Short mmCIF file of C-alpha atoms in Angstrom, two decimals:
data_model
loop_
_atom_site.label_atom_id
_atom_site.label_comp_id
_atom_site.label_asym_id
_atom_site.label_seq_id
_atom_site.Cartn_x
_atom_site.Cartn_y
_atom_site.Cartn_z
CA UNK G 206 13.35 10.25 -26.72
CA UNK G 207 11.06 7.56 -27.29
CA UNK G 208 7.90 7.59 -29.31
CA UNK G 209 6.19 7.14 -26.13
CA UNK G 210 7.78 10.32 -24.52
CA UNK G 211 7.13 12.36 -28.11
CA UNK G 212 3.72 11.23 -27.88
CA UNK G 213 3.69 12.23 -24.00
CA UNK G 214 5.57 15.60 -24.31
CA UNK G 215 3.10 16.47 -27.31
CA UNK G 216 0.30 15.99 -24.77
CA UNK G 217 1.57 17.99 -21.99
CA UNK G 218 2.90 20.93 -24.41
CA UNK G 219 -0.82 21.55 -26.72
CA UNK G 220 -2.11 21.30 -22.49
CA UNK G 221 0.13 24.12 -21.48
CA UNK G 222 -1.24 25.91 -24.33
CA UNK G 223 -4.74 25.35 -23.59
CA UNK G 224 -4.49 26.21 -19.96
CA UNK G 225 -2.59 29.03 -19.08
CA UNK G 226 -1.64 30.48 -16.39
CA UNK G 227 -2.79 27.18 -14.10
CA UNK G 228 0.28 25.83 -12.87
CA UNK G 229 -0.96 24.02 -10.08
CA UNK G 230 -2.99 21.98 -13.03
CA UNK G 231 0.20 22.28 -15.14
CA UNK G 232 1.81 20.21 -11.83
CA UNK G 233 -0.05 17.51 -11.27
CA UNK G 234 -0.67 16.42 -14.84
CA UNK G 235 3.18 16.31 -15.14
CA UNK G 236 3.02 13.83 -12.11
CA UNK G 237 1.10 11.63 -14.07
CA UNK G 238 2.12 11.61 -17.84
CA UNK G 239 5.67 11.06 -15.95
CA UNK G 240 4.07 7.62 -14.75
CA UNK G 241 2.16 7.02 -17.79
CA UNK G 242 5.51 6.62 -20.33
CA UNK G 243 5.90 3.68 -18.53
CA UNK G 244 2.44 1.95 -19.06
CA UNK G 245 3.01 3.05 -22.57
CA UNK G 246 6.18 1.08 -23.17
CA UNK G 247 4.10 -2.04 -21.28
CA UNK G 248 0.85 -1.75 -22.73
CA UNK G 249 0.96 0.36 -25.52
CA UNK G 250 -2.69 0.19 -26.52
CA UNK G 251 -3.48 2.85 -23.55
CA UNK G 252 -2.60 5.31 -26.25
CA UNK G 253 -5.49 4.98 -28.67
CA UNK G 254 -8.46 6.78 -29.73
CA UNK G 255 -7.16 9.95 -27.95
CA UNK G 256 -7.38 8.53 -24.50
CA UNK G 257 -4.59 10.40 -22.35
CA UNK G 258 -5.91 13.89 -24.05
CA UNK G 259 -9.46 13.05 -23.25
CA UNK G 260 -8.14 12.06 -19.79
CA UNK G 261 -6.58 15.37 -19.50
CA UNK G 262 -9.63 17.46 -20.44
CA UNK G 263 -13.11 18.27 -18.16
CA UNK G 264 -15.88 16.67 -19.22
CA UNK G 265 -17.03 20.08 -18.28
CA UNK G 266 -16.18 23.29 -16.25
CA UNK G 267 -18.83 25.92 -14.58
CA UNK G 268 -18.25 29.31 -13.68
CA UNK G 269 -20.71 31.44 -12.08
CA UNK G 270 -21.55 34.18 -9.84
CA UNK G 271 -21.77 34.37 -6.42
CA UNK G 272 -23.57 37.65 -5.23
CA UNK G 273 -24.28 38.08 -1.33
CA UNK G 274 -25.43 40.51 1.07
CA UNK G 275 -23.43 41.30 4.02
CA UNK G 276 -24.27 42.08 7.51
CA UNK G 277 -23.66 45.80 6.91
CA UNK G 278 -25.67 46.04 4.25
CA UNK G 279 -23.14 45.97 1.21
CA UNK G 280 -23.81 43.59 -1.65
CA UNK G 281 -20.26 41.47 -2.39
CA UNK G 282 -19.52 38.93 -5.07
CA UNK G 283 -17.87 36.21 -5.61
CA UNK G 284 -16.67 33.79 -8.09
CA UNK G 285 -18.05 30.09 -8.04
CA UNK G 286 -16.69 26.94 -9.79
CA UNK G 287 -17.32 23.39 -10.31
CA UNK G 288 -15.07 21.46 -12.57
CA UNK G 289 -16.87 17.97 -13.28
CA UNK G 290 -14.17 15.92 -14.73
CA UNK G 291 -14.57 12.46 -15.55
CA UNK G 292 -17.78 10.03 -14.88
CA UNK G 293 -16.60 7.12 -16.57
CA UNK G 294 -16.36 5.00 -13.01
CA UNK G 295 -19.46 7.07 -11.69
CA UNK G 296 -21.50 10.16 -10.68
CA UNK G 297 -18.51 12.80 -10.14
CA UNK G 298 -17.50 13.26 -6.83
CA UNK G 299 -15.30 15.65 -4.99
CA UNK G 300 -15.17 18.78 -2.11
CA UNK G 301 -16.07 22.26 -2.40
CA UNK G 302 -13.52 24.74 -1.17
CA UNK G 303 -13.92 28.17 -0.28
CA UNK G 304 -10.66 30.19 -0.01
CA UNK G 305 -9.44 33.25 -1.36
CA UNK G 306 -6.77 31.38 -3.23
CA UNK G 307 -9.23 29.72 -5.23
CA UNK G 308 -9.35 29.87 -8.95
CA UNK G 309 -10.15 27.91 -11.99
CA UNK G 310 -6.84 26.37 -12.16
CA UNK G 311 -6.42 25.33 -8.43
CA UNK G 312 -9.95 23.66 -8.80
CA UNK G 313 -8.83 21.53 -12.26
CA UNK G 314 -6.04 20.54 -10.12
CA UNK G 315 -8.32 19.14 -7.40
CA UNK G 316 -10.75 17.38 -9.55
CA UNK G 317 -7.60 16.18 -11.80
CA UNK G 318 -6.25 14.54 -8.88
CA UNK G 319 -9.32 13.58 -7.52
CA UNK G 320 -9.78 11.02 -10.62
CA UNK G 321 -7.29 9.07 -10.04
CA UNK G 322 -7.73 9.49 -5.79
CA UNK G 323 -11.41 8.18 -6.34
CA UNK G 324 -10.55 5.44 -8.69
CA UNK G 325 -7.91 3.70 -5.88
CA UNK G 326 -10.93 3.47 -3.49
CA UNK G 327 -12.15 0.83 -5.51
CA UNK G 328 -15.80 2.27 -5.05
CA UNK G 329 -17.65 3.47 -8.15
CA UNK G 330 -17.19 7.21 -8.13
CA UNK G 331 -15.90 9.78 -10.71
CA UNK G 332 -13.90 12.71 -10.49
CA UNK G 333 -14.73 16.35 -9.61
CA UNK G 334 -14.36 19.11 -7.58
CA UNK G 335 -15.48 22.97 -7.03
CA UNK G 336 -15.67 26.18 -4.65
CA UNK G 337 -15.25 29.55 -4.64
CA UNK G 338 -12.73 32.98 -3.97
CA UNK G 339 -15.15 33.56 -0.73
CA UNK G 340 -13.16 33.21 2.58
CA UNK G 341 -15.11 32.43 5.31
CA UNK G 342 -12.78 33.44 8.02
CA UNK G 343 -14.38 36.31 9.96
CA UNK G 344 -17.73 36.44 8.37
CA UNK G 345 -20.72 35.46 10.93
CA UNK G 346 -22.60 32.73 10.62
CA UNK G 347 -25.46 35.33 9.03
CA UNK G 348 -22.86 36.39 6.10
CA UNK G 349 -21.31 32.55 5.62
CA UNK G 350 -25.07 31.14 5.12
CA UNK G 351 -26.36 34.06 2.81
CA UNK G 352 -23.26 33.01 0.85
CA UNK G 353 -23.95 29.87 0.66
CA UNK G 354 -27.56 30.23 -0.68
CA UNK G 355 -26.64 32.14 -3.19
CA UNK G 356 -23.77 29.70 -4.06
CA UNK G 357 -26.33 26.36 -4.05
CA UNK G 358 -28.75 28.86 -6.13
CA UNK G 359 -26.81 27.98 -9.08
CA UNK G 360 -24.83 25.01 -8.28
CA UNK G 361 -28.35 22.70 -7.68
CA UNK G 362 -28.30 22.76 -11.38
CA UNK G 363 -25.56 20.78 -12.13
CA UNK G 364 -25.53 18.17 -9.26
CA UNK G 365 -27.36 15.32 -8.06
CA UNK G 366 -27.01 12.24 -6.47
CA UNK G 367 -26.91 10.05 -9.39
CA UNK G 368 -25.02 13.22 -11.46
CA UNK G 369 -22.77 14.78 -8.99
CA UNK G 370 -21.91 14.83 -5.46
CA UNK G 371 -19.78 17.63 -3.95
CA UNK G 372 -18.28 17.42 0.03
CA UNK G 373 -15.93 19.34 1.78
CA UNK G 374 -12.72 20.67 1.75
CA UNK G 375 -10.89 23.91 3.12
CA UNK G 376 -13.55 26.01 4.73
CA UNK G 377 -16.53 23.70 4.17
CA UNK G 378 -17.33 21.86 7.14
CA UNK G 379 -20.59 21.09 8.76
CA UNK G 380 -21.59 24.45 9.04
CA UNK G 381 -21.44 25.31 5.66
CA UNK G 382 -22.46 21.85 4.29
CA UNK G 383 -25.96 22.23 6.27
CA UNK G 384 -26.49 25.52 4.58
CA UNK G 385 -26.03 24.03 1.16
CA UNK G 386 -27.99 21.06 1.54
CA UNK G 387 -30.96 23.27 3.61
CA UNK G 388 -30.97 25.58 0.24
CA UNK G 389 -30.85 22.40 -2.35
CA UNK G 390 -34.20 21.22 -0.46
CA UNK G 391 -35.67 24.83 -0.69
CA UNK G 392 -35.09 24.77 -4.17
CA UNK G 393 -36.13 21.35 -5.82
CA UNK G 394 -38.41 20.30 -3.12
CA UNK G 395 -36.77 17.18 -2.36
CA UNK G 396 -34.82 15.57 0.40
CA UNK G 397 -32.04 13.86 -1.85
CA UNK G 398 -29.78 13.27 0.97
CA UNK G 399 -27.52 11.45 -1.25
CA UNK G 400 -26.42 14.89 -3.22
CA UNK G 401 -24.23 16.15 -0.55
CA UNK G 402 -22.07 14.17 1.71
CA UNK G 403 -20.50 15.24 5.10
CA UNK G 404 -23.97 16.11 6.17
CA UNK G 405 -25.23 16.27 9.91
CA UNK G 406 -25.84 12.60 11.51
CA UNK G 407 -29.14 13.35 12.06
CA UNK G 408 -29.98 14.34 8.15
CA UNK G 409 -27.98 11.52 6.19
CA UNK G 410 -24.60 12.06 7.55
CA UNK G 411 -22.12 9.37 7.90
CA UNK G 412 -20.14 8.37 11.38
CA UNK G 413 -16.58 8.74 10.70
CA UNK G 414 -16.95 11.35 7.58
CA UNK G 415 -15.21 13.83 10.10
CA UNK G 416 -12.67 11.76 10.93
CA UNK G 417 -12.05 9.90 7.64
CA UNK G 418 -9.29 11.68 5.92
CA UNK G 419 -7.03 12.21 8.93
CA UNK G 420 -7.54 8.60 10.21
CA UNK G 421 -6.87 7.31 6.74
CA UNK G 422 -3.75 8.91 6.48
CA UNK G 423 -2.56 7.31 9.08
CA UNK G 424 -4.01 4.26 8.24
CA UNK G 425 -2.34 3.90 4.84
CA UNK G 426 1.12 5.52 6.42
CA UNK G 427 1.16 2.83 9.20
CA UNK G 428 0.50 -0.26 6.61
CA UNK G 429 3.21 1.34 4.56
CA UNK G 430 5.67 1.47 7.59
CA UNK G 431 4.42 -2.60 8.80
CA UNK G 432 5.22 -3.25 4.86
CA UNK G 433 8.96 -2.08 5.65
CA UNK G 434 9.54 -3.46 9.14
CA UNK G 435 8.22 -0.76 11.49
CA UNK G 436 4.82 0.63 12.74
CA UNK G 437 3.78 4.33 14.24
CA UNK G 438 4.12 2.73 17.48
CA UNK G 439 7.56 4.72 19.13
CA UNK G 440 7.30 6.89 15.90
CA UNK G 441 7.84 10.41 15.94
CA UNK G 442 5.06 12.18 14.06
CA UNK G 443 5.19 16.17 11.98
CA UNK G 444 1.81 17.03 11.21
CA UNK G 445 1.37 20.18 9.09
CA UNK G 446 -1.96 21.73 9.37
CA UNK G 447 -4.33 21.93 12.54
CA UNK G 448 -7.58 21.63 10.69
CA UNK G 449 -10.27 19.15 10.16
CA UNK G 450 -7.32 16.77 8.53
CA UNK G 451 -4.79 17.65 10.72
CA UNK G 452 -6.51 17.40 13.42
CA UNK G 453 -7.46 13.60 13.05
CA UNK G 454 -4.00 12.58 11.95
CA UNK G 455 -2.89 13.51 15.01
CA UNK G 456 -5.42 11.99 16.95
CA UNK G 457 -5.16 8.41 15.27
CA UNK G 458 -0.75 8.51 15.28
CA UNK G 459 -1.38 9.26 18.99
CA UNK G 460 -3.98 6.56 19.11
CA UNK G 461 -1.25 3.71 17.60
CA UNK G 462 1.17 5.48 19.65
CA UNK G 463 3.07 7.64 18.20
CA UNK G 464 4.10 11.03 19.73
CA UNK G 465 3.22 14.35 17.50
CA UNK G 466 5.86 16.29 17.94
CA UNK G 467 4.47 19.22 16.16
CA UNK G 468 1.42 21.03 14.47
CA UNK G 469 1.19 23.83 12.92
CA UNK G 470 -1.31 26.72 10.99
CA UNK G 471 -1.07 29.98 8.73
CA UNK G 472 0.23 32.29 12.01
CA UNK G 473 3.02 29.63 12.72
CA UNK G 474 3.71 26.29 14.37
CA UNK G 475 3.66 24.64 18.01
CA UNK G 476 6.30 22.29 19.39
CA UNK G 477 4.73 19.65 21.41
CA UNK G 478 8.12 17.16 22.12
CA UNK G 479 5.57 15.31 24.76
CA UNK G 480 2.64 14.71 22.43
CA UNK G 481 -0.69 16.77 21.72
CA UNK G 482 -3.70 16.97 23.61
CA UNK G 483 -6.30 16.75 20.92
CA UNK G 484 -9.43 17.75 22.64
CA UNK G 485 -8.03 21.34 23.12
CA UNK G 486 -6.57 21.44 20.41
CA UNK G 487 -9.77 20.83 18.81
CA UNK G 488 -12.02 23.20 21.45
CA UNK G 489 -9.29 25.89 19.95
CA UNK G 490 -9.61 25.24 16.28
CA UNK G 491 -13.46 23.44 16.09
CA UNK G 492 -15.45 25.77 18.70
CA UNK G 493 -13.51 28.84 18.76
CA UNK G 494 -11.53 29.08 15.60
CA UNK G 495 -8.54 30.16 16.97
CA UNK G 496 -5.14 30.20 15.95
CA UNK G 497 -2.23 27.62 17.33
CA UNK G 498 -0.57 30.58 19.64
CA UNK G 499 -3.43 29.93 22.39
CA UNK G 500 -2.76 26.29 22.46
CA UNK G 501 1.10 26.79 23.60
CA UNK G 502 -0.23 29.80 25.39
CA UNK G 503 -2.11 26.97 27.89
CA UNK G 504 0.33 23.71 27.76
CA UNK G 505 3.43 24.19 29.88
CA UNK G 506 5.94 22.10 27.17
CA UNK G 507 4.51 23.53 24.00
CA UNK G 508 6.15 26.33 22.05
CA UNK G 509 4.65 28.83 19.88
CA UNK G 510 6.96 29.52 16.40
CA UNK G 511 5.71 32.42 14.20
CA UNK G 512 9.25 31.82 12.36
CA UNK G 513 11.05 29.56 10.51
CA UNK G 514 9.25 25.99 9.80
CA UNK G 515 7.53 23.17 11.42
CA UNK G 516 9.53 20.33 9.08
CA UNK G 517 12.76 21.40 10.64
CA UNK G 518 12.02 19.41 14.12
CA UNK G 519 13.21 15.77 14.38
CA UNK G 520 10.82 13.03 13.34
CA UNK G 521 10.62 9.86 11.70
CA UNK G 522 7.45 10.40 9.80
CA UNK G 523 5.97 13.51 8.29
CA UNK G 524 2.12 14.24 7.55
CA UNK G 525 1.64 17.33 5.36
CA UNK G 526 -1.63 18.31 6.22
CA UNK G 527 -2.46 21.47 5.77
CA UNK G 528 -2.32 22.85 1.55
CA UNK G 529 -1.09 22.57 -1.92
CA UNK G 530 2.86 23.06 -2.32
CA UNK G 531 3.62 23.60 1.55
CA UNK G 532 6.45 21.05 1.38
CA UNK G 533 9.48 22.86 -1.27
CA UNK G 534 12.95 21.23 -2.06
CA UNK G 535 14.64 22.65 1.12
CA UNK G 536 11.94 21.82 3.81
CA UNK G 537 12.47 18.11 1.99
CA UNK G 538 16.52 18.20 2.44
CA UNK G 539 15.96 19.07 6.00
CA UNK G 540 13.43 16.30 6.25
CA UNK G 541 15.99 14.19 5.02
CA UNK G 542 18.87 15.49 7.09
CA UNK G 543 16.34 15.04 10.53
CA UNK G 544 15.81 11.43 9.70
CA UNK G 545 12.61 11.25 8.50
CA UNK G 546 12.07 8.29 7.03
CA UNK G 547 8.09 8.11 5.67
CA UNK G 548 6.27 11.21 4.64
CA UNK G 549 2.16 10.60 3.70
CA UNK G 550 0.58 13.39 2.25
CA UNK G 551 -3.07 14.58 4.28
CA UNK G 552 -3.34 17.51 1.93
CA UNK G 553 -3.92 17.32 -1.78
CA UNK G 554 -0.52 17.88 -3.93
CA UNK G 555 1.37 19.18 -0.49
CA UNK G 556 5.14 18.42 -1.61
CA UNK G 557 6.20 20.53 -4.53
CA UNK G 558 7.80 18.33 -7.39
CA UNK G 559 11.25 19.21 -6.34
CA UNK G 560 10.61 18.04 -2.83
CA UNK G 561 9.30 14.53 -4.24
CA UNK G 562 12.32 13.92 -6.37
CA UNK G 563 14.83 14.33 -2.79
CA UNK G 564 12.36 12.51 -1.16
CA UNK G 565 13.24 9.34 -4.19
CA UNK G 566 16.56 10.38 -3.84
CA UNK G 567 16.97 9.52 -0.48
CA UNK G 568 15.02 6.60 -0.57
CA UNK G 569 12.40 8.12 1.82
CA UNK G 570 9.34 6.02 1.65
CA UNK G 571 6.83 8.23 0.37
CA UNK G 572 3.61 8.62 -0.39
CA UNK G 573 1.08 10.87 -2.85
CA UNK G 574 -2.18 12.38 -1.32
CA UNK G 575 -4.04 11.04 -4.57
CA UNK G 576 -3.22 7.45 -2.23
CA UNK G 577 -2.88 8.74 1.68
CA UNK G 578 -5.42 11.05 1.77
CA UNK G 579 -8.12 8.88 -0.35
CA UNK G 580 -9.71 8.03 3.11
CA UNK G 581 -11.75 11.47 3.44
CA UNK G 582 -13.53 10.66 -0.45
CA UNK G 583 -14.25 6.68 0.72
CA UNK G 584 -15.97 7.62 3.63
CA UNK G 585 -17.92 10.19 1.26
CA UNK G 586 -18.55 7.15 -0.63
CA UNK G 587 -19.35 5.38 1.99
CA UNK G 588 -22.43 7.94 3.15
CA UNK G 589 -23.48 7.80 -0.73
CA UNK G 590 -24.75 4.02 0.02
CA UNK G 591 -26.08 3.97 3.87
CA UNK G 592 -28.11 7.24 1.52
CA UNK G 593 -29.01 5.24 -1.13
CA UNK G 594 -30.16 2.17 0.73
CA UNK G 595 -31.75 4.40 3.96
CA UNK G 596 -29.40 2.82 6.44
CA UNK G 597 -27.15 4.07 9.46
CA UNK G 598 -23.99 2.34 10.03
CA UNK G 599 -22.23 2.62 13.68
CA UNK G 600 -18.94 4.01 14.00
CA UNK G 601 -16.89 0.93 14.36
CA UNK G 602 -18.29 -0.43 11.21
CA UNK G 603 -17.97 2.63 9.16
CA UNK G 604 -14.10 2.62 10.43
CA UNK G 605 -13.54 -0.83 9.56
CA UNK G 606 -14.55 -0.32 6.54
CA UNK G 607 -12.49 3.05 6.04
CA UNK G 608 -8.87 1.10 7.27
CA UNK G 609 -9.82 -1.72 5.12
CA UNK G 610 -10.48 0.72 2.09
CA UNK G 611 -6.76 2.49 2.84
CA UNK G 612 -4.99 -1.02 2.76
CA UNK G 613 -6.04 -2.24 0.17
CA UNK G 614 -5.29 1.15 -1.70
CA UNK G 615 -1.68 0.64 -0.27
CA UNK G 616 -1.42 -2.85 -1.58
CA UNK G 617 -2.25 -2.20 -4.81
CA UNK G 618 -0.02 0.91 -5.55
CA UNK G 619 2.65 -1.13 -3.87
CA UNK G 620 1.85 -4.30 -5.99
CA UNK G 621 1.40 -1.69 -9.21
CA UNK G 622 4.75 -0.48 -8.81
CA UNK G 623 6.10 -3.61 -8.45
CA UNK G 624 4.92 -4.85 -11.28
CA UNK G 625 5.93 -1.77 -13.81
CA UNK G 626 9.17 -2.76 -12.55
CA UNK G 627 9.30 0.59 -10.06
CA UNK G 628 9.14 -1.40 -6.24
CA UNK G 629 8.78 1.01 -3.71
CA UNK G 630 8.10 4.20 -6.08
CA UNK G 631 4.72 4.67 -5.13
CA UNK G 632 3.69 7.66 -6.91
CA UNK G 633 4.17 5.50 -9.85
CA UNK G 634 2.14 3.02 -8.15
CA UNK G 635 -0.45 5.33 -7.04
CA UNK G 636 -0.80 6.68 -11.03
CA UNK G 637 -0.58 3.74 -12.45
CA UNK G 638 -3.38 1.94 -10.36
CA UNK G 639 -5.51 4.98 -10.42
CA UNK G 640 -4.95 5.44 -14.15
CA UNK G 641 -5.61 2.14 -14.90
CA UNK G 642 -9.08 1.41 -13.97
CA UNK G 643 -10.28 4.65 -14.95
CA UNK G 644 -8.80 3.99 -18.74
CA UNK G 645 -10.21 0.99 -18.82
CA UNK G 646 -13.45 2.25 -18.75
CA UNK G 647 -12.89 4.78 -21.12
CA UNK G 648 -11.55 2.50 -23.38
CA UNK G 649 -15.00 0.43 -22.97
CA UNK G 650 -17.71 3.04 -23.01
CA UNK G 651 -16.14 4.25 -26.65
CA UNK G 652 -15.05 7.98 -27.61
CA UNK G 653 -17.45 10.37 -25.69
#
């Protein structure tokens, strides 16, 4: 081993000691050290003053209470977290998910990622994230915004527009955003509109915020596809997932005309070999939170799959859109075997590290959430300014913007890898571009 790697492996082992029991964290630090031994042996000065180890720690982590009352009466709790990572590019900035699978370790994972996803925007945000073990699936609307209010109770602390600005993620949408934000303004007395984003239109909320991470995805997977001779147009199309992501990816590969072949959610996943129709799709999952079964139950060439898996249909591109780790080692081979050709992640660390490794194998053109699914966090971005300056941009602005944001992301991990002698690779592209502006700073602002 080289110096380098010693120094790198002595990093990631005193981390595994510090944070057990959090391999999801554990994961997608190993992603990035992997990239960084090669900035290292390029520009060794990346290494001083403690920089990776700072990188690697929270600037700071909250855990708190959640109790609620239910509708019968009972008094529940839950647990609530917000990791605030690093601020050296800006005010931190990342979702808020509420799941049951949520824990410390999942949320350092997020707002890990999220650094480096942030920093490829180009826009001046930091990296965080948060949420909580609630699961809002089946509670009324009475139960989801008690929760809620007792969640922003403590959070409004901590945040701020010029501090910290959480979003959404996995079951926060507008619902439970306008909750939040209605209990921040009961609280400090203020209308800071710029301390939440994905807010309602008519209360600081941003056109294209719904759409953003789905359309980016496809955004940044079609420029990857023009960079190597084709385009989504003719492509077949997996999509993982039929949420808010999921939903939008399809909506834009079908737009550049593709055909989605496939969709898919916890219960199982639909076969659509002529396309999907994306307004009932979304009627099903948007207005009556249903599960995929109803939409084959109503379209005559759809099937319903409660086995097996939606990556072993035929496709030329693949969108995991749906969670962490949904993509293993033999859903890649089979991938591989189908003839998919470009996989984008929508979800955040979707493809375990086994899968990503085949995927390099094979020479599949591939590429890491903390790049494809940036678009969701630029938009986010995006509100932050039309908040800050009291403006409204129109849709076909706000989009321009977002696909111009996603190519340029996909230019420079491309032109990163290139130039750490790794063409093509661009989850070293992705690191090393994220990584680098974000160290930079660091490196400025001195040892804090």
């Amino acid at each position: 081993m080289t110096s380098n790697e010693d120094q790198i492996s002595g990093y990631y082992n005193k981390l595994l000691k510090r944070n057990a029991g959090e391999p999801e964290f554990h994961q997608a630090v190993a992603e990035v050290l992997d990239s960084l031994k090669i900035v290292l042996q390029k520009d060794p000065y990346y290494n001083d003053y403690g920089l990776i180890e700072r990188l690697c720690e929270p600037e700071r982590q909250i855990i708190f209470r959640v109790p609620w009352v239910a509708d019968n009466g009972e008094v529940r709790v839950n647990r609530g977290f917000r990791v605030q990572f690093n601020s050296a590019l800006g005010p931190y900035k990342g979702g808020l998910r509420f799941h049951p699978s949520v824990n410390l370790g999942i949320i350092k994972f997020l707002g890990f990622e999220q650094i480096f996803k942030n920093s490829l925007t180009g826009l001046p945000i930091g990296g965080g994230k948060g949420g909580s073990d609630f699961d809002p699936k089946g509670k009324s609307d009475a139960e989801v915004m008690r929760f809620c209010q007792s969640f922003m109770t403590e959070l409004h602390r901590h945040i701020g527009e010029y501090r910290d600005v959480p979003a959404g993620d996995i079951g926060v949408g507008g619902r439970e955003i306008g909750y939040l934000f209605g209990q921040y303004r009961r609280l400090t007395n203020e209308h800071e509109s710029g301390v939440l984003t994905g807010k309602g239109l008519t209360w600081g909320g941003s056109l294209v915020r719904t759409e953003a991470t789905g359309f980016g995805t496809v955004y940044i997977a079609n420029q990857m596809m023009e960079h190597n001779g084709e385009s989504m147009s003719g492509a077949k199309v997996i999509v993982s997932g039929s949420g808010n992501v999921a939903i939008y990816a399809i909506s834009k590969a079908q737009e550049l005309g593709a055909t989605v072949v496939g969709f898919s959610d916890s219960s199982g996943w639909v076969e659509t070999p002529n396309g999907v129709d994306v307004e009932l799709l979304k009627e099903i999952k948007e207005v009556r939170r249903g599960r995929v079964s109803e939409y084959a139950d109503q379209i005559e060439d759809a099937t319903f799959h409660a086995d097996g898996s939606i990556w072993d249909l035929e496709a030329d591109v693949a969108l995991p859109c749906a969670t962490q780790n949904e993509l293993d080692g033999e859903h890649a081979k089979t991938l591989v075997d189908n003839g998919v050709r470009y996989v984008a992640e929508g979800a955040n660390m979707p493809s375990t590290a086994e899968a990503i490794e085949i995927f390099r194998a094979n020479k599949i053109h591939f590429l890491p959430g903390k790049a494809a699914n940036a678009g969701g966090v630029a938009t986010s971005a995006l509100e932050m300014q039309q908040n800050a300056s009291r403006d409204s941009w129109n849709f076909e602005y706000t989009d321009t913007r977002l696909k111009q944001i996603m190519e340029n992301i996909f230019r420079n991990t491309s032109a990163t890898a290139a130039e750490y002698g790794h063409e093509g690779d661009y989850v070293i592209g992705a690191n090393i571009a994220g990584f680098k502006k974000v160290a930079d700073a660091m490196l400025a602002q001195g040892v804090i």
